[in-house]
Short mmCIF file of C-alpha atoms in Angstrom, two decimals:
data_model
loop_
_atom_site.label_atom_id
_atom_site.label_comp_id
_atom_site.label_asym_id
_atom_site.label_seq_id
_atom_site.Cartn_x
_atom_site.Cartn_y
_atom_site.Cartn_z
CA MET A 165 127.26 98.71 126.71
CA SER A 166 124.88 98.77 123.53
CA LEU A 167 126.70 98.16 119.98
CA SER A 168 123.61 100.00 118.45
CA ARG A 169 124.60 103.45 119.62
CA ARG A 170 126.42 105.60 116.90
CA GLY A 171 128.83 107.22 119.36
CA PHE A 172 130.10 103.92 120.09
CA LEU A 173 130.40 102.93 116.64
CA LYS A 174 132.18 105.73 115.67
CA LEU A 175 134.80 105.31 118.45
CA SER A 176 135.38 101.87 117.64
CA ALA A 177 135.93 102.88 113.98
CA ALA A 178 138.22 105.74 115.40
CA MET A 179 139.97 103.73 117.74
CA ALA A 180 140.87 100.96 114.84
CA GLY A 181 141.98 103.71 112.77
CA ALA A 182 144.32 104.75 115.63
CA GLY A 183 145.43 101.31 115.65
CA ALA A 184 146.35 100.74 112.32
CA MET A 185 148.03 103.90 112.49
CA GLY A 186 150.12 103.22 115.88
CA ALA A 187 151.25 99.67 113.98
CA THR A 188 153.49 101.58 111.63
CA ALA A 189 154.57 105.19 112.91
CA GLY A 190 156.18 103.87 116.18
CA CYS A 191 154.15 105.87 118.42
CA GLN A 192 155.03 105.43 122.06
CA SER A 193 153.02 102.39 123.99
CA THR A 194 155.49 101.26 126.47
CA GLY A 195 153.11 100.30 129.51
CA MET A 196 149.98 100.58 127.51
CA MET A 197 147.79 97.73 126.82
CA ALA A 198 146.52 96.60 123.59
CA GLY A 199 142.54 97.79 123.29
CA ARG A 200 142.08 99.69 125.91
CA LYS A 201 140.69 103.88 125.71
CA ARG A 202 143.95 106.66 125.71
CA VAL A 203 143.99 109.52 127.18
CA VAL A 204 146.18 112.10 126.49
CA VAL A 205 146.53 115.18 128.29
CA ILE A 206 148.70 118.47 127.61
CA GLY A 207 149.76 120.40 130.53
CA GLY A 208 149.80 119.49 134.42
CA GLY A 209 148.27 122.70 136.04
CA PHE A 210 144.92 122.52 137.44
CA GLY A 211 142.91 121.97 134.58
CA GLY A 212 145.44 119.29 132.54
CA ALA A 213 146.69 117.47 136.06
CA THR A 214 142.90 117.66 137.44
CA ALA A 215 141.79 115.99 134.29
CA ALA A 216 144.53 113.59 134.35
CA LYS A 217 143.50 112.41 137.61
CA TYR A 218 139.90 112.50 137.35
CA VAL A 219 140.05 110.33 133.97
CA LYS A 220 141.78 107.68 135.80
CA LEU A 221 139.84 108.44 138.70
CA PHE A 222 135.93 107.40 137.15
CA ASP A 223 137.56 105.29 135.25
CA PRO A 224 141.28 103.14 136.31
CA ASN A 225 141.55 101.20 132.69
CA VAL A 226 141.90 103.77 130.96
CA ASP A 227 145.63 104.70 129.62
CA VAL A 228 145.93 108.16 130.75
CA THR A 229 149.28 110.22 129.66
CA MET A 230 149.88 113.73 131.13
CA ILE A 231 152.58 115.63 128.91
CA ASP A 232 154.58 119.22 130.35
CA GLY A 233 157.14 120.92 129.99
CA LYS A 234 158.07 120.87 133.43
CA ALA A 235 158.51 118.19 135.97
CA SER A 236 156.47 120.31 138.56
CA HIS A 237 153.54 123.02 138.60
CA THR A 238 154.26 126.45 139.95
CA THR A 239 150.69 127.46 140.92
CA CYS A 240 149.97 131.16 140.07
CA PRO A 241 147.47 130.99 142.86
CA PHE A 242 149.27 132.23 145.93
CA SER A 243 152.23 133.63 143.47
CA ASN A 244 151.06 136.54 145.11
CA LEU A 245 152.13 135.61 148.34
CA VAL A 246 155.95 135.15 147.33
CA ILE A 247 155.84 137.94 145.77
CA GLY A 248 154.19 139.89 148.95
CA GLY A 249 157.32 138.10 150.60
CA LEU A 250 154.51 135.63 152.67
CA LYS A 251 155.36 132.26 151.14
CA ASP A 252 158.68 130.53 149.62
CA ILE A 253 158.25 129.45 145.93
CA ASP A 254 158.82 125.81 146.93
CA GLU A 255 155.23 125.84 148.78
CA ILE A 256 153.40 126.57 145.75
CA THR A 257 155.31 123.75 143.32
CA HIS A 258 153.75 120.55 143.30
CA ASP A 259 155.02 117.39 141.59
CA PHE A 260 153.50 114.69 139.64
CA THR A 261 154.64 111.76 141.82
CA ALA A 262 151.10 111.38 142.98
CA LEU A 263 149.74 111.34 139.56
CA GLU A 264 152.32 108.75 138.38
CA LYS A 265 151.25 106.47 141.62
CA ARG A 266 147.97 106.22 140.27
CA GLY A 267 148.78 105.19 136.92
CA VAL A 268 148.79 108.68 134.80
CA ASN A 269 151.92 108.18 132.88
CA VAL A 270 153.46 111.55 132.80
CA VAL A 271 155.97 112.91 130.53
CA LYS A 272 158.04 115.92 130.26
CA GLY A 273 158.49 117.08 127.10
CA TRP A 274 157.18 119.88 125.00
CA VAL A 275 154.10 119.55 122.85
CA THR A 276 155.26 121.03 118.81
CA GLY A 277 152.25 118.93 117.05
CA VAL A 278 149.04 118.00 117.29
CA ASP A 279 147.19 116.03 114.38
CA ALA A 280 143.43 116.17 114.75
CA GLY A 281 142.95 114.00 112.24
CA ALA A 282 145.49 110.98 113.45
CA GLN A 283 144.76 111.96 116.95
CA VAL A 284 148.38 112.22 117.09
CA VAL A 285 150.48 114.31 120.12
CA THR A 286 154.09 115.39 119.17
CA LEU A 287 157.00 116.07 121.58
CA LYS A 288 159.93 118.64 120.37
CA ASP A 289 162.04 115.02 120.88
CA GLY A 290 160.08 113.51 118.55
CA ARG A 291 158.37 110.99 120.48
CA SER A 292 154.52 110.64 119.60
CA TYR A 293 151.76 109.59 121.25
CA GLU A 294 148.31 108.52 119.83
CA TYR A 295 144.89 108.93 121.52
CA ASP A 296 141.09 108.27 121.73
CA ARG A 297 140.57 111.92 123.38
CA LEU A 298 142.86 114.41 123.85
CA VAL A 299 142.91 116.76 126.51
CA VAL A 300 144.57 120.36 125.85
CA SER A 301 145.30 122.92 129.01
CA PRO A 302 147.85 124.67 128.20
CA GLY A 303 146.81 127.92 130.23
CA ILE A 304 147.75 131.88 128.64
CA ASP A 305 150.04 133.39 126.41
CA PHE A 306 150.80 136.72 126.15
CA HIS A 307 149.85 139.21 123.18
CA TYR A 308 153.30 141.29 123.65
CA ASP A 309 153.04 143.65 120.88
CA ALA A 310 149.88 144.75 122.28
CA ILE A 311 152.37 147.55 124.00
CA GLU A 312 155.14 149.49 122.19
CA GLY A 313 158.33 148.28 123.58
CA TYR A 314 157.44 145.23 125.34
CA SER A 315 158.24 141.65 124.58
CA GLU A 316 158.81 138.32 126.05
CA GLU A 317 162.86 139.49 126.68
CA VAL A 318 162.00 142.86 128.40
CA ALA A 319 159.44 140.61 130.72
CA ASN A 320 161.96 138.40 131.10
CA SER A 321 164.73 141.04 132.25
CA SER A 322 163.62 144.29 133.21
CA MET A 323 159.76 144.26 133.63
CA PRO A 324 158.28 141.30 134.34
CA HIS A 325 154.63 140.16 133.96
CA ALA A 326 154.76 137.17 136.74
CA TRP A 327 151.50 136.01 134.95
CA GLN A 328 152.73 133.04 134.99
CA ALA A 329 154.17 131.67 138.34
CA GLY A 330 158.30 130.98 138.10
CA GLU A 331 161.20 132.77 137.50
CA GLN A 332 159.48 135.73 137.07
CA THR A 333 157.27 135.66 140.12
CA LEU A 334 161.27 135.88 141.65
CA LEU A 335 162.11 138.37 139.67
CA LEU A 336 159.75 140.86 140.94
CA ARG A 337 159.76 139.76 144.26
CA GLU A 338 163.94 140.19 144.83
CA GLN A 339 162.98 144.16 142.48
CA LEU A 340 160.51 144.33 145.28
CA GLU A 341 163.29 143.38 147.93
CA ALA A 342 165.79 145.88 146.65
CA MET A 343 163.80 149.13 146.10
CA PRO A 344 164.45 152.06 148.28
CA ASP A 345 162.05 153.29 150.64
CA GLY A 346 159.87 156.11 149.44
CA GLY A 347 159.93 154.54 145.41
CA THR A 348 156.98 153.95 143.48
CA PHE A 349 155.81 150.65 142.14
CA ILE A 350 153.59 150.69 138.72
CA MET A 351 151.82 147.81 137.76
CA ALA A 352 149.97 147.48 134.47
CA ALA A 353 146.66 145.87 134.64
CA PRO A 354 145.50 143.92 131.92
CA PRO A 355 142.43 143.81 129.89
CA ASN A 356 139.48 141.30 129.19
CA PRO A 357 139.55 138.60 130.08
CA PHE A 358 142.55 137.43 131.58
CA ARG A 359 143.34 134.78 134.06
CA CYS A 360 142.39 135.82 137.51
CA PRO A 361 140.54 138.50 137.24
CA PRO A 362 140.77 139.41 141.32
CA GLY A 363 144.37 138.15 140.73
CA PRO A 364 146.07 141.98 139.84
CA TYR A 365 144.25 143.52 142.99
CA GLU A 366 145.38 140.64 145.57
CA ARG A 367 148.77 141.18 143.80
CA VAL A 368 148.97 145.13 144.72
CA SER A 369 147.56 144.30 147.89
CA LEU A 370 150.02 142.13 149.11
CA ILE A 371 152.61 144.60 147.71
CA ALA A 372 151.38 147.31 150.03
CA ASN A 373 151.94 144.81 152.68
CA TYR A 374 154.99 144.52 152.73
CA PHE A 375 155.63 148.00 151.97
CA GLN A 376 153.45 149.36 155.16
CA LYS A 377 155.77 146.95 156.88
CA HIS A 378 159.12 147.38 155.13
CA LYS A 379 159.09 150.52 153.16
CA PRO A 380 156.39 152.84 154.37
CA ASN A 381 156.71 155.39 152.45
CA SER A 382 156.62 154.13 148.98
CA LYS A 383 153.36 154.45 146.62
CA ILE A 384 151.57 152.11 144.52
CA LEU A 385 149.98 152.96 141.57
CA VAL A 386 147.79 150.49 138.96
CA LEU A 387 147.31 151.55 135.47
CA ASP A 388 143.85 149.73 134.66
CA PRO A 389 142.59 150.00 130.45
CA LYS A 390 139.07 149.07 132.71
CA THR A 391 137.23 150.68 134.09
CA LYS A 392 135.79 148.50 137.06
CA PHE A 393 137.41 145.20 138.36
CA SER A 394 136.39 142.05 140.15
CA LYS A 395 135.53 142.45 144.12
CA GLU A 396 135.98 146.07 143.65
CA PRO A 397 134.34 147.59 146.34
CA LEU A 398 135.61 144.66 148.70
CA PHE A 399 138.98 145.67 147.27
CA ARG A 400 138.89 149.59 148.32
CA GLU A 401 137.27 148.95 151.51
CA GLY A 402 140.12 146.71 152.53
CA TRP A 403 142.50 148.79 150.79
CA THR A 404 141.45 151.81 152.91
CA ALA A 405 141.58 149.86 155.98
CA ASN A 406 144.53 148.27 156.00
CA TYR A 407 146.84 150.85 153.74
CA GLY A 408 144.90 154.27 153.91
CA ASN A 409 146.01 155.86 150.61
CA MET A 410 149.43 154.25 149.63
CA ILE A 411 147.14 152.27 146.49
CA GLU A 412 146.16 154.51 143.62
CA TRP A 413 144.03 153.32 140.72
CA ILE A 414 143.60 155.09 137.01
CA GLY A 415 140.51 153.21 135.59
CA GLY A 416 140.35 153.42 132.00
CA ASP A 417 138.03 156.01 132.14
CA PHE A 418 140.56 158.35 133.38
CA GLY A 419 143.17 157.01 130.85
CA GLY A 420 144.48 154.11 132.55
CA GLY A 421 145.01 151.65 129.62
CA VAL A 422 149.54 151.26 128.71
CA THR A 423 150.22 151.56 125.59
CA LYS A 424 154.18 151.71 125.87
CA VAL A 425 156.70 150.91 128.13
CA ASP A 426 160.57 151.97 127.93
CA PRO A 427 162.77 149.93 129.92
CA ALA A 428 165.45 152.12 129.80
CA THR A 429 164.13 154.99 131.49
CA MET A 430 161.51 152.70 133.42
CA THR A 431 158.86 154.32 132.41
CA VAL A 432 154.66 153.29 131.22
CA THR A 433 152.95 155.88 129.38
CA ALA A 434 149.32 155.86 129.76
CA GLY A 435 146.54 158.08 128.16
CA GLY A 436 149.12 160.49 126.94
CA THR A 437 150.95 160.72 130.38
CA GLU A 438 154.34 159.15 131.26
CA TYR A 439 154.83 157.69 134.69
CA GLN A 440 158.09 156.72 135.80
CA GLY A 441 158.30 153.87 138.66
CA ASP A 442 160.95 151.82 140.62
CA VAL A 443 159.39 148.15 140.19
CA ILE A 444 157.20 148.26 136.70
CA ASN A 445 155.02 144.83 136.51
CA VAL A 446 153.39 144.75 133.51
CA ILE A 447 150.77 142.26 133.18
CA PRO A 448 150.12 142.03 128.80
CA PRO A 449 146.64 140.84 127.50
CA GLN A 450 146.15 137.15 126.65
CA LYS A 451 145.43 134.48 125.07
CA ALA A 452 145.52 130.69 124.58
CA GLY A 453 149.09 128.94 125.29
CA TRP A 454 150.46 128.39 122.37
CA ILE A 455 149.65 124.86 121.34
CA ALA A 456 145.83 125.79 121.43
CA HIS A 457 147.39 128.02 118.36
CA LYS A 458 149.17 125.60 116.80
CA ALA A 459 146.89 123.07 117.18
CA GLY A 460 144.23 125.33 115.14
CA LEU A 461 141.56 125.24 118.45
CA THR A 462 141.25 129.08 118.47
CA ASP A 463 139.35 131.18 116.85
CA ASP A 464 139.12 134.55 115.84
CA SER A 465 139.28 135.79 119.47
CA GLY A 466 142.37 133.92 120.53
CA TRP A 467 140.84 131.44 122.86
CA CYS A 468 139.50 128.13 122.37
CA PRO A 469 135.35 127.95 121.22
CA ILE A 470 134.07 124.31 122.91
CA ASN A 471 131.34 122.53 123.47
CA THR A 472 129.47 123.15 126.91
CA GLY A 473 129.66 120.41 129.68
CA THR A 474 131.98 117.95 127.71
CA TYR A 475 134.80 120.45 126.37
CA GLU A 476 135.03 119.27 123.50
CA SER A 477 136.34 121.79 120.65
CA THR A 478 133.70 122.90 118.16
CA ILE A 479 136.77 123.36 115.97
CA HIS A 480 138.23 119.71 116.48
CA SER A 481 136.26 116.59 117.66
CA ARG A 482 137.99 113.97 120.28
CA ILE A 483 139.95 117.08 121.45
CA HIS A 484 138.87 118.96 124.77
CA VAL A 485 140.51 122.32 126.03
CA VAL A 486 139.64 123.04 129.88
CA GLY A 487 141.10 125.84 131.88
CA ASP A 488 141.95 129.47 130.76
CA ALA A 489 142.38 128.54 127.48
CA CYS A 490 139.35 127.53 126.43
CA ILE A 491 136.00 130.24 126.38
CA GLY A 492 134.18 128.61 129.27
CA SER A 493 132.29 131.45 130.37
CA PRO A 494 130.37 132.56 132.85
CA LEU A 495 132.85 130.56 134.16
CA PRO A 496 136.32 132.75 135.04
CA LYS A 497 139.67 132.30 133.76
CA SER A 498 140.42 130.86 137.43
CA GLY A 499 142.41 128.17 138.92
CA TYR A 500 139.09 126.67 140.69
CA ALA A 501 137.62 127.18 137.22
CA ALA A 502 139.54 125.08 135.55
CA ASN A 503 140.04 122.03 138.49
CA SER A 504 135.53 122.06 137.99
CA GLN A 505 135.66 122.44 134.04
CA ALA A 506 138.47 119.21 134.19
CA LYS A 507 135.99 117.13 136.30
CA ASN A 508 133.21 117.53 134.20
CA CYS A 509 135.77 116.75 131.33
CA ALA A 510 136.96 113.66 132.81
CA ALA A 511 133.32 112.90 133.80
CA ALA A 512 132.04 113.18 129.52
CA ILE A 513 135.39 111.76 128.36
CA VAL A 514 134.69 108.35 130.20
CA ALA A 515 130.84 107.93 129.99
CA MET A 516 131.51 108.62 126.29
CA PHE A 517 134.01 105.67 125.94
CA HIS A 518 131.30 103.17 128.80
CA ASN A 519 128.71 104.76 125.70
CA GLU A 520 126.78 106.25 128.18
CA SER A 521 125.13 110.14 129.03
CA PRO A 522 127.32 112.11 131.22
CA PRO A 523 125.94 112.84 134.06
CA GLU A 524 124.64 116.67 134.59
CA PRO A 525 127.37 118.81 134.41
CA SER A 526 127.83 120.75 137.44
CA TRP A 527 130.60 123.64 137.99
CA VAL A 528 131.47 125.69 140.92
CA ASN A 529 133.94 128.71 141.19
CA THR A 530 135.06 130.19 144.65
CA CYS A 531 137.82 132.53 144.86
CA TYR A 532 139.63 133.68 147.65
CA SER A 533 141.80 136.73 147.34
CA LEU A 534 143.92 138.08 150.64
CA VAL A 535 143.52 142.02 151.03
CA ALA A 536 146.71 141.64 153.97
CA PRO A 537 147.86 138.50 155.91
CA ASP A 538 144.60 138.79 158.43
CA TYR A 539 142.31 139.67 155.32
CA GLY A 540 140.37 137.55 153.41
CA ILE A 541 137.17 138.66 150.88
CA SER A 542 135.92 135.40 148.61
CA VAL A 543 133.58 135.44 145.12
CA ALA A 544 131.42 132.04 144.98
CA ALA A 545 128.78 130.95 141.99
CA VAL A 546 127.29 127.92 141.03
CA TYR A 547 126.77 127.02 137.38
CA ARG A 548 124.85 124.86 135.40
CA VAL A 549 123.69 124.30 132.16
CA GLU A 550 120.42 125.81 130.63
CA ASP A 551 118.45 125.52 127.59
CA GLY A 552 122.10 124.23 126.17
CA LYS A 553 124.18 127.02 127.33
CA THR A 554 126.19 127.47 130.88
CA VAL A 555 124.62 130.00 133.24
CA SER A 556 125.06 131.34 136.82
CA VAL A 557 122.94 129.91 139.01
CA LYS A 558 120.47 133.02 140.04
CA GLY A 559 119.53 133.75 143.56
CA ALA A 560 122.86 131.59 144.39
CA GLY A 561 126.77 132.87 144.51
CA GLY A 562 128.28 136.48 144.70
CA VAL A 563 130.67 138.24 147.20
CA SER A 564 131.57 138.83 150.45
CA PRO A 565 129.61 141.26 153.06
CA LYS A 566 130.98 144.51 153.38
CA GLY A 567 132.42 145.91 156.50
CA GLY A 568 135.00 143.40 156.80
CA VAL A 569 133.08 141.48 159.07
CA ASN A 570 134.14 138.10 157.46
CA ALA A 571 137.58 138.84 156.56
CA GLU A 572 139.42 137.17 159.18
CA LYS A 573 138.11 133.93 158.55
CA GLU A 574 138.26 134.43 155.16
CA ALA A 575 141.54 134.71 155.06
CA GLY A 576 141.69 131.92 156.96
CA TYR A 577 139.96 129.85 154.92
CA ALA A 578 142.03 131.04 151.60
CA HIS A 579 144.85 128.70 152.89
CA ASP A 580 142.06 125.81 153.94
CA TRP A 581 141.45 126.06 150.05
CA TYR A 582 144.92 126.05 148.72
CA ALA A 583 145.89 123.13 150.78
CA SER A 584 142.52 121.57 149.51
CA ILE A 585 142.50 122.13 146.15
CA THR A 586 146.48 121.93 145.47
CA GLU A 587 145.55 117.94 147.62
CA ASP A 588 142.48 117.25 144.98
CA ILE A 589 144.51 117.74 141.88
CA TRP A 590 148.57 116.72 143.01
CA GLY A 591 147.94 115.14 146.25
CA SER A 592 146.75 112.03 147.15
CA MET B 2 124.16 123.92 166.23
CA SER B 3 127.94 124.42 164.81
CA GLN B 4 130.62 123.67 167.35
CA ASN B 5 128.99 121.35 169.63
CA ARG B 6 127.61 119.23 167.08
CA GLU B 7 130.64 119.69 164.98
CA ALA B 8 132.77 118.06 167.88
CA ALA B 9 130.00 115.48 167.86
CA LEU B 10 130.23 114.42 164.70
CA SER B 11 133.81 114.41 164.65
CA ARG B 12 134.05 111.90 167.19
CA ARG B 13 131.84 109.75 164.65
CA LEU B 14 135.31 109.02 162.81
CA PRO B 15 135.66 105.25 163.56
CA ALA B 16 133.15 104.90 160.34
CA VAL B 17 136.11 106.40 158.69
CA SER B 18 138.84 104.39 160.21
CA LEU B 19 136.78 100.96 159.37
CA ALA B 20 137.03 101.87 155.93
CA ALA B 21 140.34 102.83 155.89
CA ILE B 22 140.63 99.21 157.13
CA GLY B 23 138.40 98.11 154.14
CA LEU B 24 140.60 100.08 151.35
CA GLY B 25 143.66 98.30 153.18
CA LEU B 26 142.35 94.91 153.02
CA MET B 27 141.35 95.17 149.57
CA LEU B 28 145.10 96.60 149.11
CA ALA B 29 146.79 93.72 150.94
CA THR B 30 144.56 91.57 148.63
CA GLY B 31 146.05 92.77 145.85
CA ALA B 32 142.64 94.01 144.59
CA SER B 33 144.53 97.60 143.49
CA GLN B 34 147.92 99.45 143.08
CA ALA B 35 149.68 98.74 146.83
CA ASP B 36 150.03 102.98 147.48
CA GLY B 37 146.82 103.95 148.20
CA HIS B 38 147.06 106.29 145.19
CA THR B 39 144.65 104.29 142.94
CA GLY B 40 140.70 103.46 143.54
CA LYS B 41 137.45 104.35 141.43
CA MET B 42 135.13 107.27 142.22
CA GLU B 43 131.93 106.45 140.77
CA LEU B 44 130.18 108.19 137.77
CA SER B 45 127.30 110.02 138.91
CA ASN B 46 125.36 113.42 139.56
CA GLY B 47 126.45 113.41 143.27
CA SER B 48 129.54 112.18 142.36
CA VAL B 49 130.00 115.30 140.14
CA ILE B 50 128.25 117.81 142.14
CA GLY B 51 130.45 116.36 145.34
CA ALA B 52 134.20 116.73 143.30
CA THR B 53 133.31 120.84 142.65
CA CYS B 54 133.12 120.33 146.70
CA MET B 55 136.26 119.26 146.63
CA GLY B 56 137.88 122.30 145.81
CA CYS B 57 137.52 123.60 149.21
CA HIS B 58 136.48 120.36 151.06
CA GLY B 59 139.47 118.56 149.53
CA PHE B 60 140.08 115.22 148.16
CA LYS B 61 137.11 113.24 148.48
CA GLY B 62 135.85 116.10 151.10
CA MET B 63 138.78 115.00 152.90
CA GLY B 64 138.56 118.57 154.96
CA SER B 65 141.78 120.99 155.68
CA GLY B 66 142.39 123.40 158.56
CA ASN B 67 138.60 125.12 159.46
CA ILE B 68 137.11 123.68 156.19
CA PRO B 69 134.88 120.80 157.45
CA ARG B 70 135.81 117.35 156.80
CA LEU B 71 132.27 116.02 154.50
CA ALA B 72 133.68 112.11 154.04
CA GLY B 73 132.08 109.22 155.74
CA LEU B 74 129.46 111.52 157.49
CA PRO B 75 125.93 110.97 157.72
CA LYS B 76 124.13 111.65 154.82
CA GLU B 77 121.39 113.70 156.77
CA VAL B 78 123.67 115.64 158.71
CA THR B 79 125.38 117.06 155.29
CA ALA B 80 121.84 117.15 153.65
CA GLY B 81 120.64 118.60 156.62
CA LYS B 82 123.30 121.71 157.26
CA LEU B 83 123.30 122.26 153.48
CA MET B 84 119.49 123.30 153.86
CA ALA B 85 120.21 125.37 156.54
CA TYR B 86 122.70 127.73 154.80
CA LYS B 87 120.25 127.08 151.69
CA SER B 88 117.31 128.26 153.71
CA ASP B 89 119.65 131.12 155.53
CA ALA B 90 118.65 129.06 158.90
CA LEU B 91 122.39 128.57 159.18
CA GLU B 92 124.89 131.10 159.05
CA GLY B 93 128.52 130.48 157.11
CA THR B 94 130.47 132.73 155.08
CA VAL B 95 130.62 131.37 151.77
CA MET B 96 128.28 128.13 152.57
CA ASN B 97 124.87 130.02 152.29
CA ARG B 98 125.65 131.77 148.36
CA ILE B 99 126.26 128.01 147.09
CA ALA B 100 123.90 126.34 148.95
CA LYS B 101 121.34 127.60 147.29
CA GLY B 102 122.84 126.73 143.57
CA TYR B 103 121.14 123.17 144.06
CA SER B 104 117.67 121.77 144.23
CA ASP B 105 116.54 119.88 147.50
CA GLU B 106 117.26 116.54 145.31
CA GLU B 107 121.00 117.63 144.29
CA ILE B 108 121.73 118.20 147.89
CA GLN B 109 120.61 114.66 149.00
CA ALA B 110 122.71 113.43 146.13
CA VAL B 111 126.34 114.91 146.97
CA ALA B 112 125.47 113.78 151.04
CA GLU B 113 124.95 110.71 149.65
CA PHE B 114 128.18 110.65 147.72
CA PHE B 115 130.10 112.12 150.48
CA ALA B 116 128.81 109.62 153.44
CA ASN B 117 130.06 106.78 151.10
CA GLN B 118 133.42 108.08 150.97
#
């Protein structure tokens, strides 16, 4: 390790400062060894848990603390299978035991403040944690006020978004189970950018599968502010092949954007027309998770600008943002992308600790969607840095072939993918 | 190649078992915490590319269901398959789309990484 490198000197100075403060501020240091580099990770989802594990994996001598408000993570990927009655929510919920066994200090608590200058994270209960590098992976939050009549309370009670897996996933499932045959399910799809671009369309697919088996006279209406959507030709082909004309999609060109909801009458308004539904799933416009805003990591877009490759915030140094909350384009806001981003971020952090240049960043995104239990489609891309920008490698990537030729195989791969990525993150 | 070749490859798994025994010995000597969850991954171009493969192929390329195991496969086997996907000599589902994203050198690096897992 060369002491002459400027980065190392800066880091040493920062560490000395943090150490001095730690002596007076009473920060948590239980089990942590003096002089070791400290990484704190906010969030135990696809981005956060991956970052925590891979920092520890690339350098077991780094002290890693991962903070999450819950004791486990319920994944958004495959939550559509819970809504469609194909999986139990326990099957998509992963605890942090394996991370603890790997040596990650897992803390259950709500982060209420980040002091980027002092390099300290503070929890609601008063605990605080110093860091040399902070990784923020808080996922998404919602612009509830973008839709008249919608609110967090409405989402929790009558018109769930179910776009963060958990209680609302179960609420939506219960509503679908209670709906009579011949009823109408309405989805208000979100505008770009949002978490999991193919997600809304997989959701209506698996709801159609449930209706077909149990409530065959029911209808599905998707009201969408967008004029096109992810894997659209493949979804449309799959919908026709599997469900006939059960699913109707009204796009932005035809007044599909929902501007108003009324839970009392179970109606939504889009393009001046009022639609009534028996079950209504409103997925509002999105922004970075709450703590990203509180920590001052967001720009006017509501998302977090970052340096490509290292994922260090362009606003606050020594803080990295990965996953849905960051502006990671052209990578989509997907679990696979968050996992890939977090690994590159972990590699960059460990390399910086060792005063080395990080390896060349490299990313993959592969998203499987189930149009039906035995009918899968995929989109994939490989990304690299060219001229300081992240680009999708030309000639690589793309979607499944038309005609459903690989649909059955890819449905199987979707399940295998889920087993692999959740094992990679929360398993061994 | 595919099925016969894959069957032949899976018969070579003793190499992996030996690696597991090696890990066991390391744990038994107290070189690491005794739960098998610790260990280190090299930081290299091969591991950074390899880490992106693990999203489907599992941690360290252990495989899952019909997604093949890569861990411990001889370098020339993984590299050969990736080159065949890249040139479309071998038809897969998603792998043709992915293999085209890498240079021949990157394919060699990632194949070597998985050979060492």
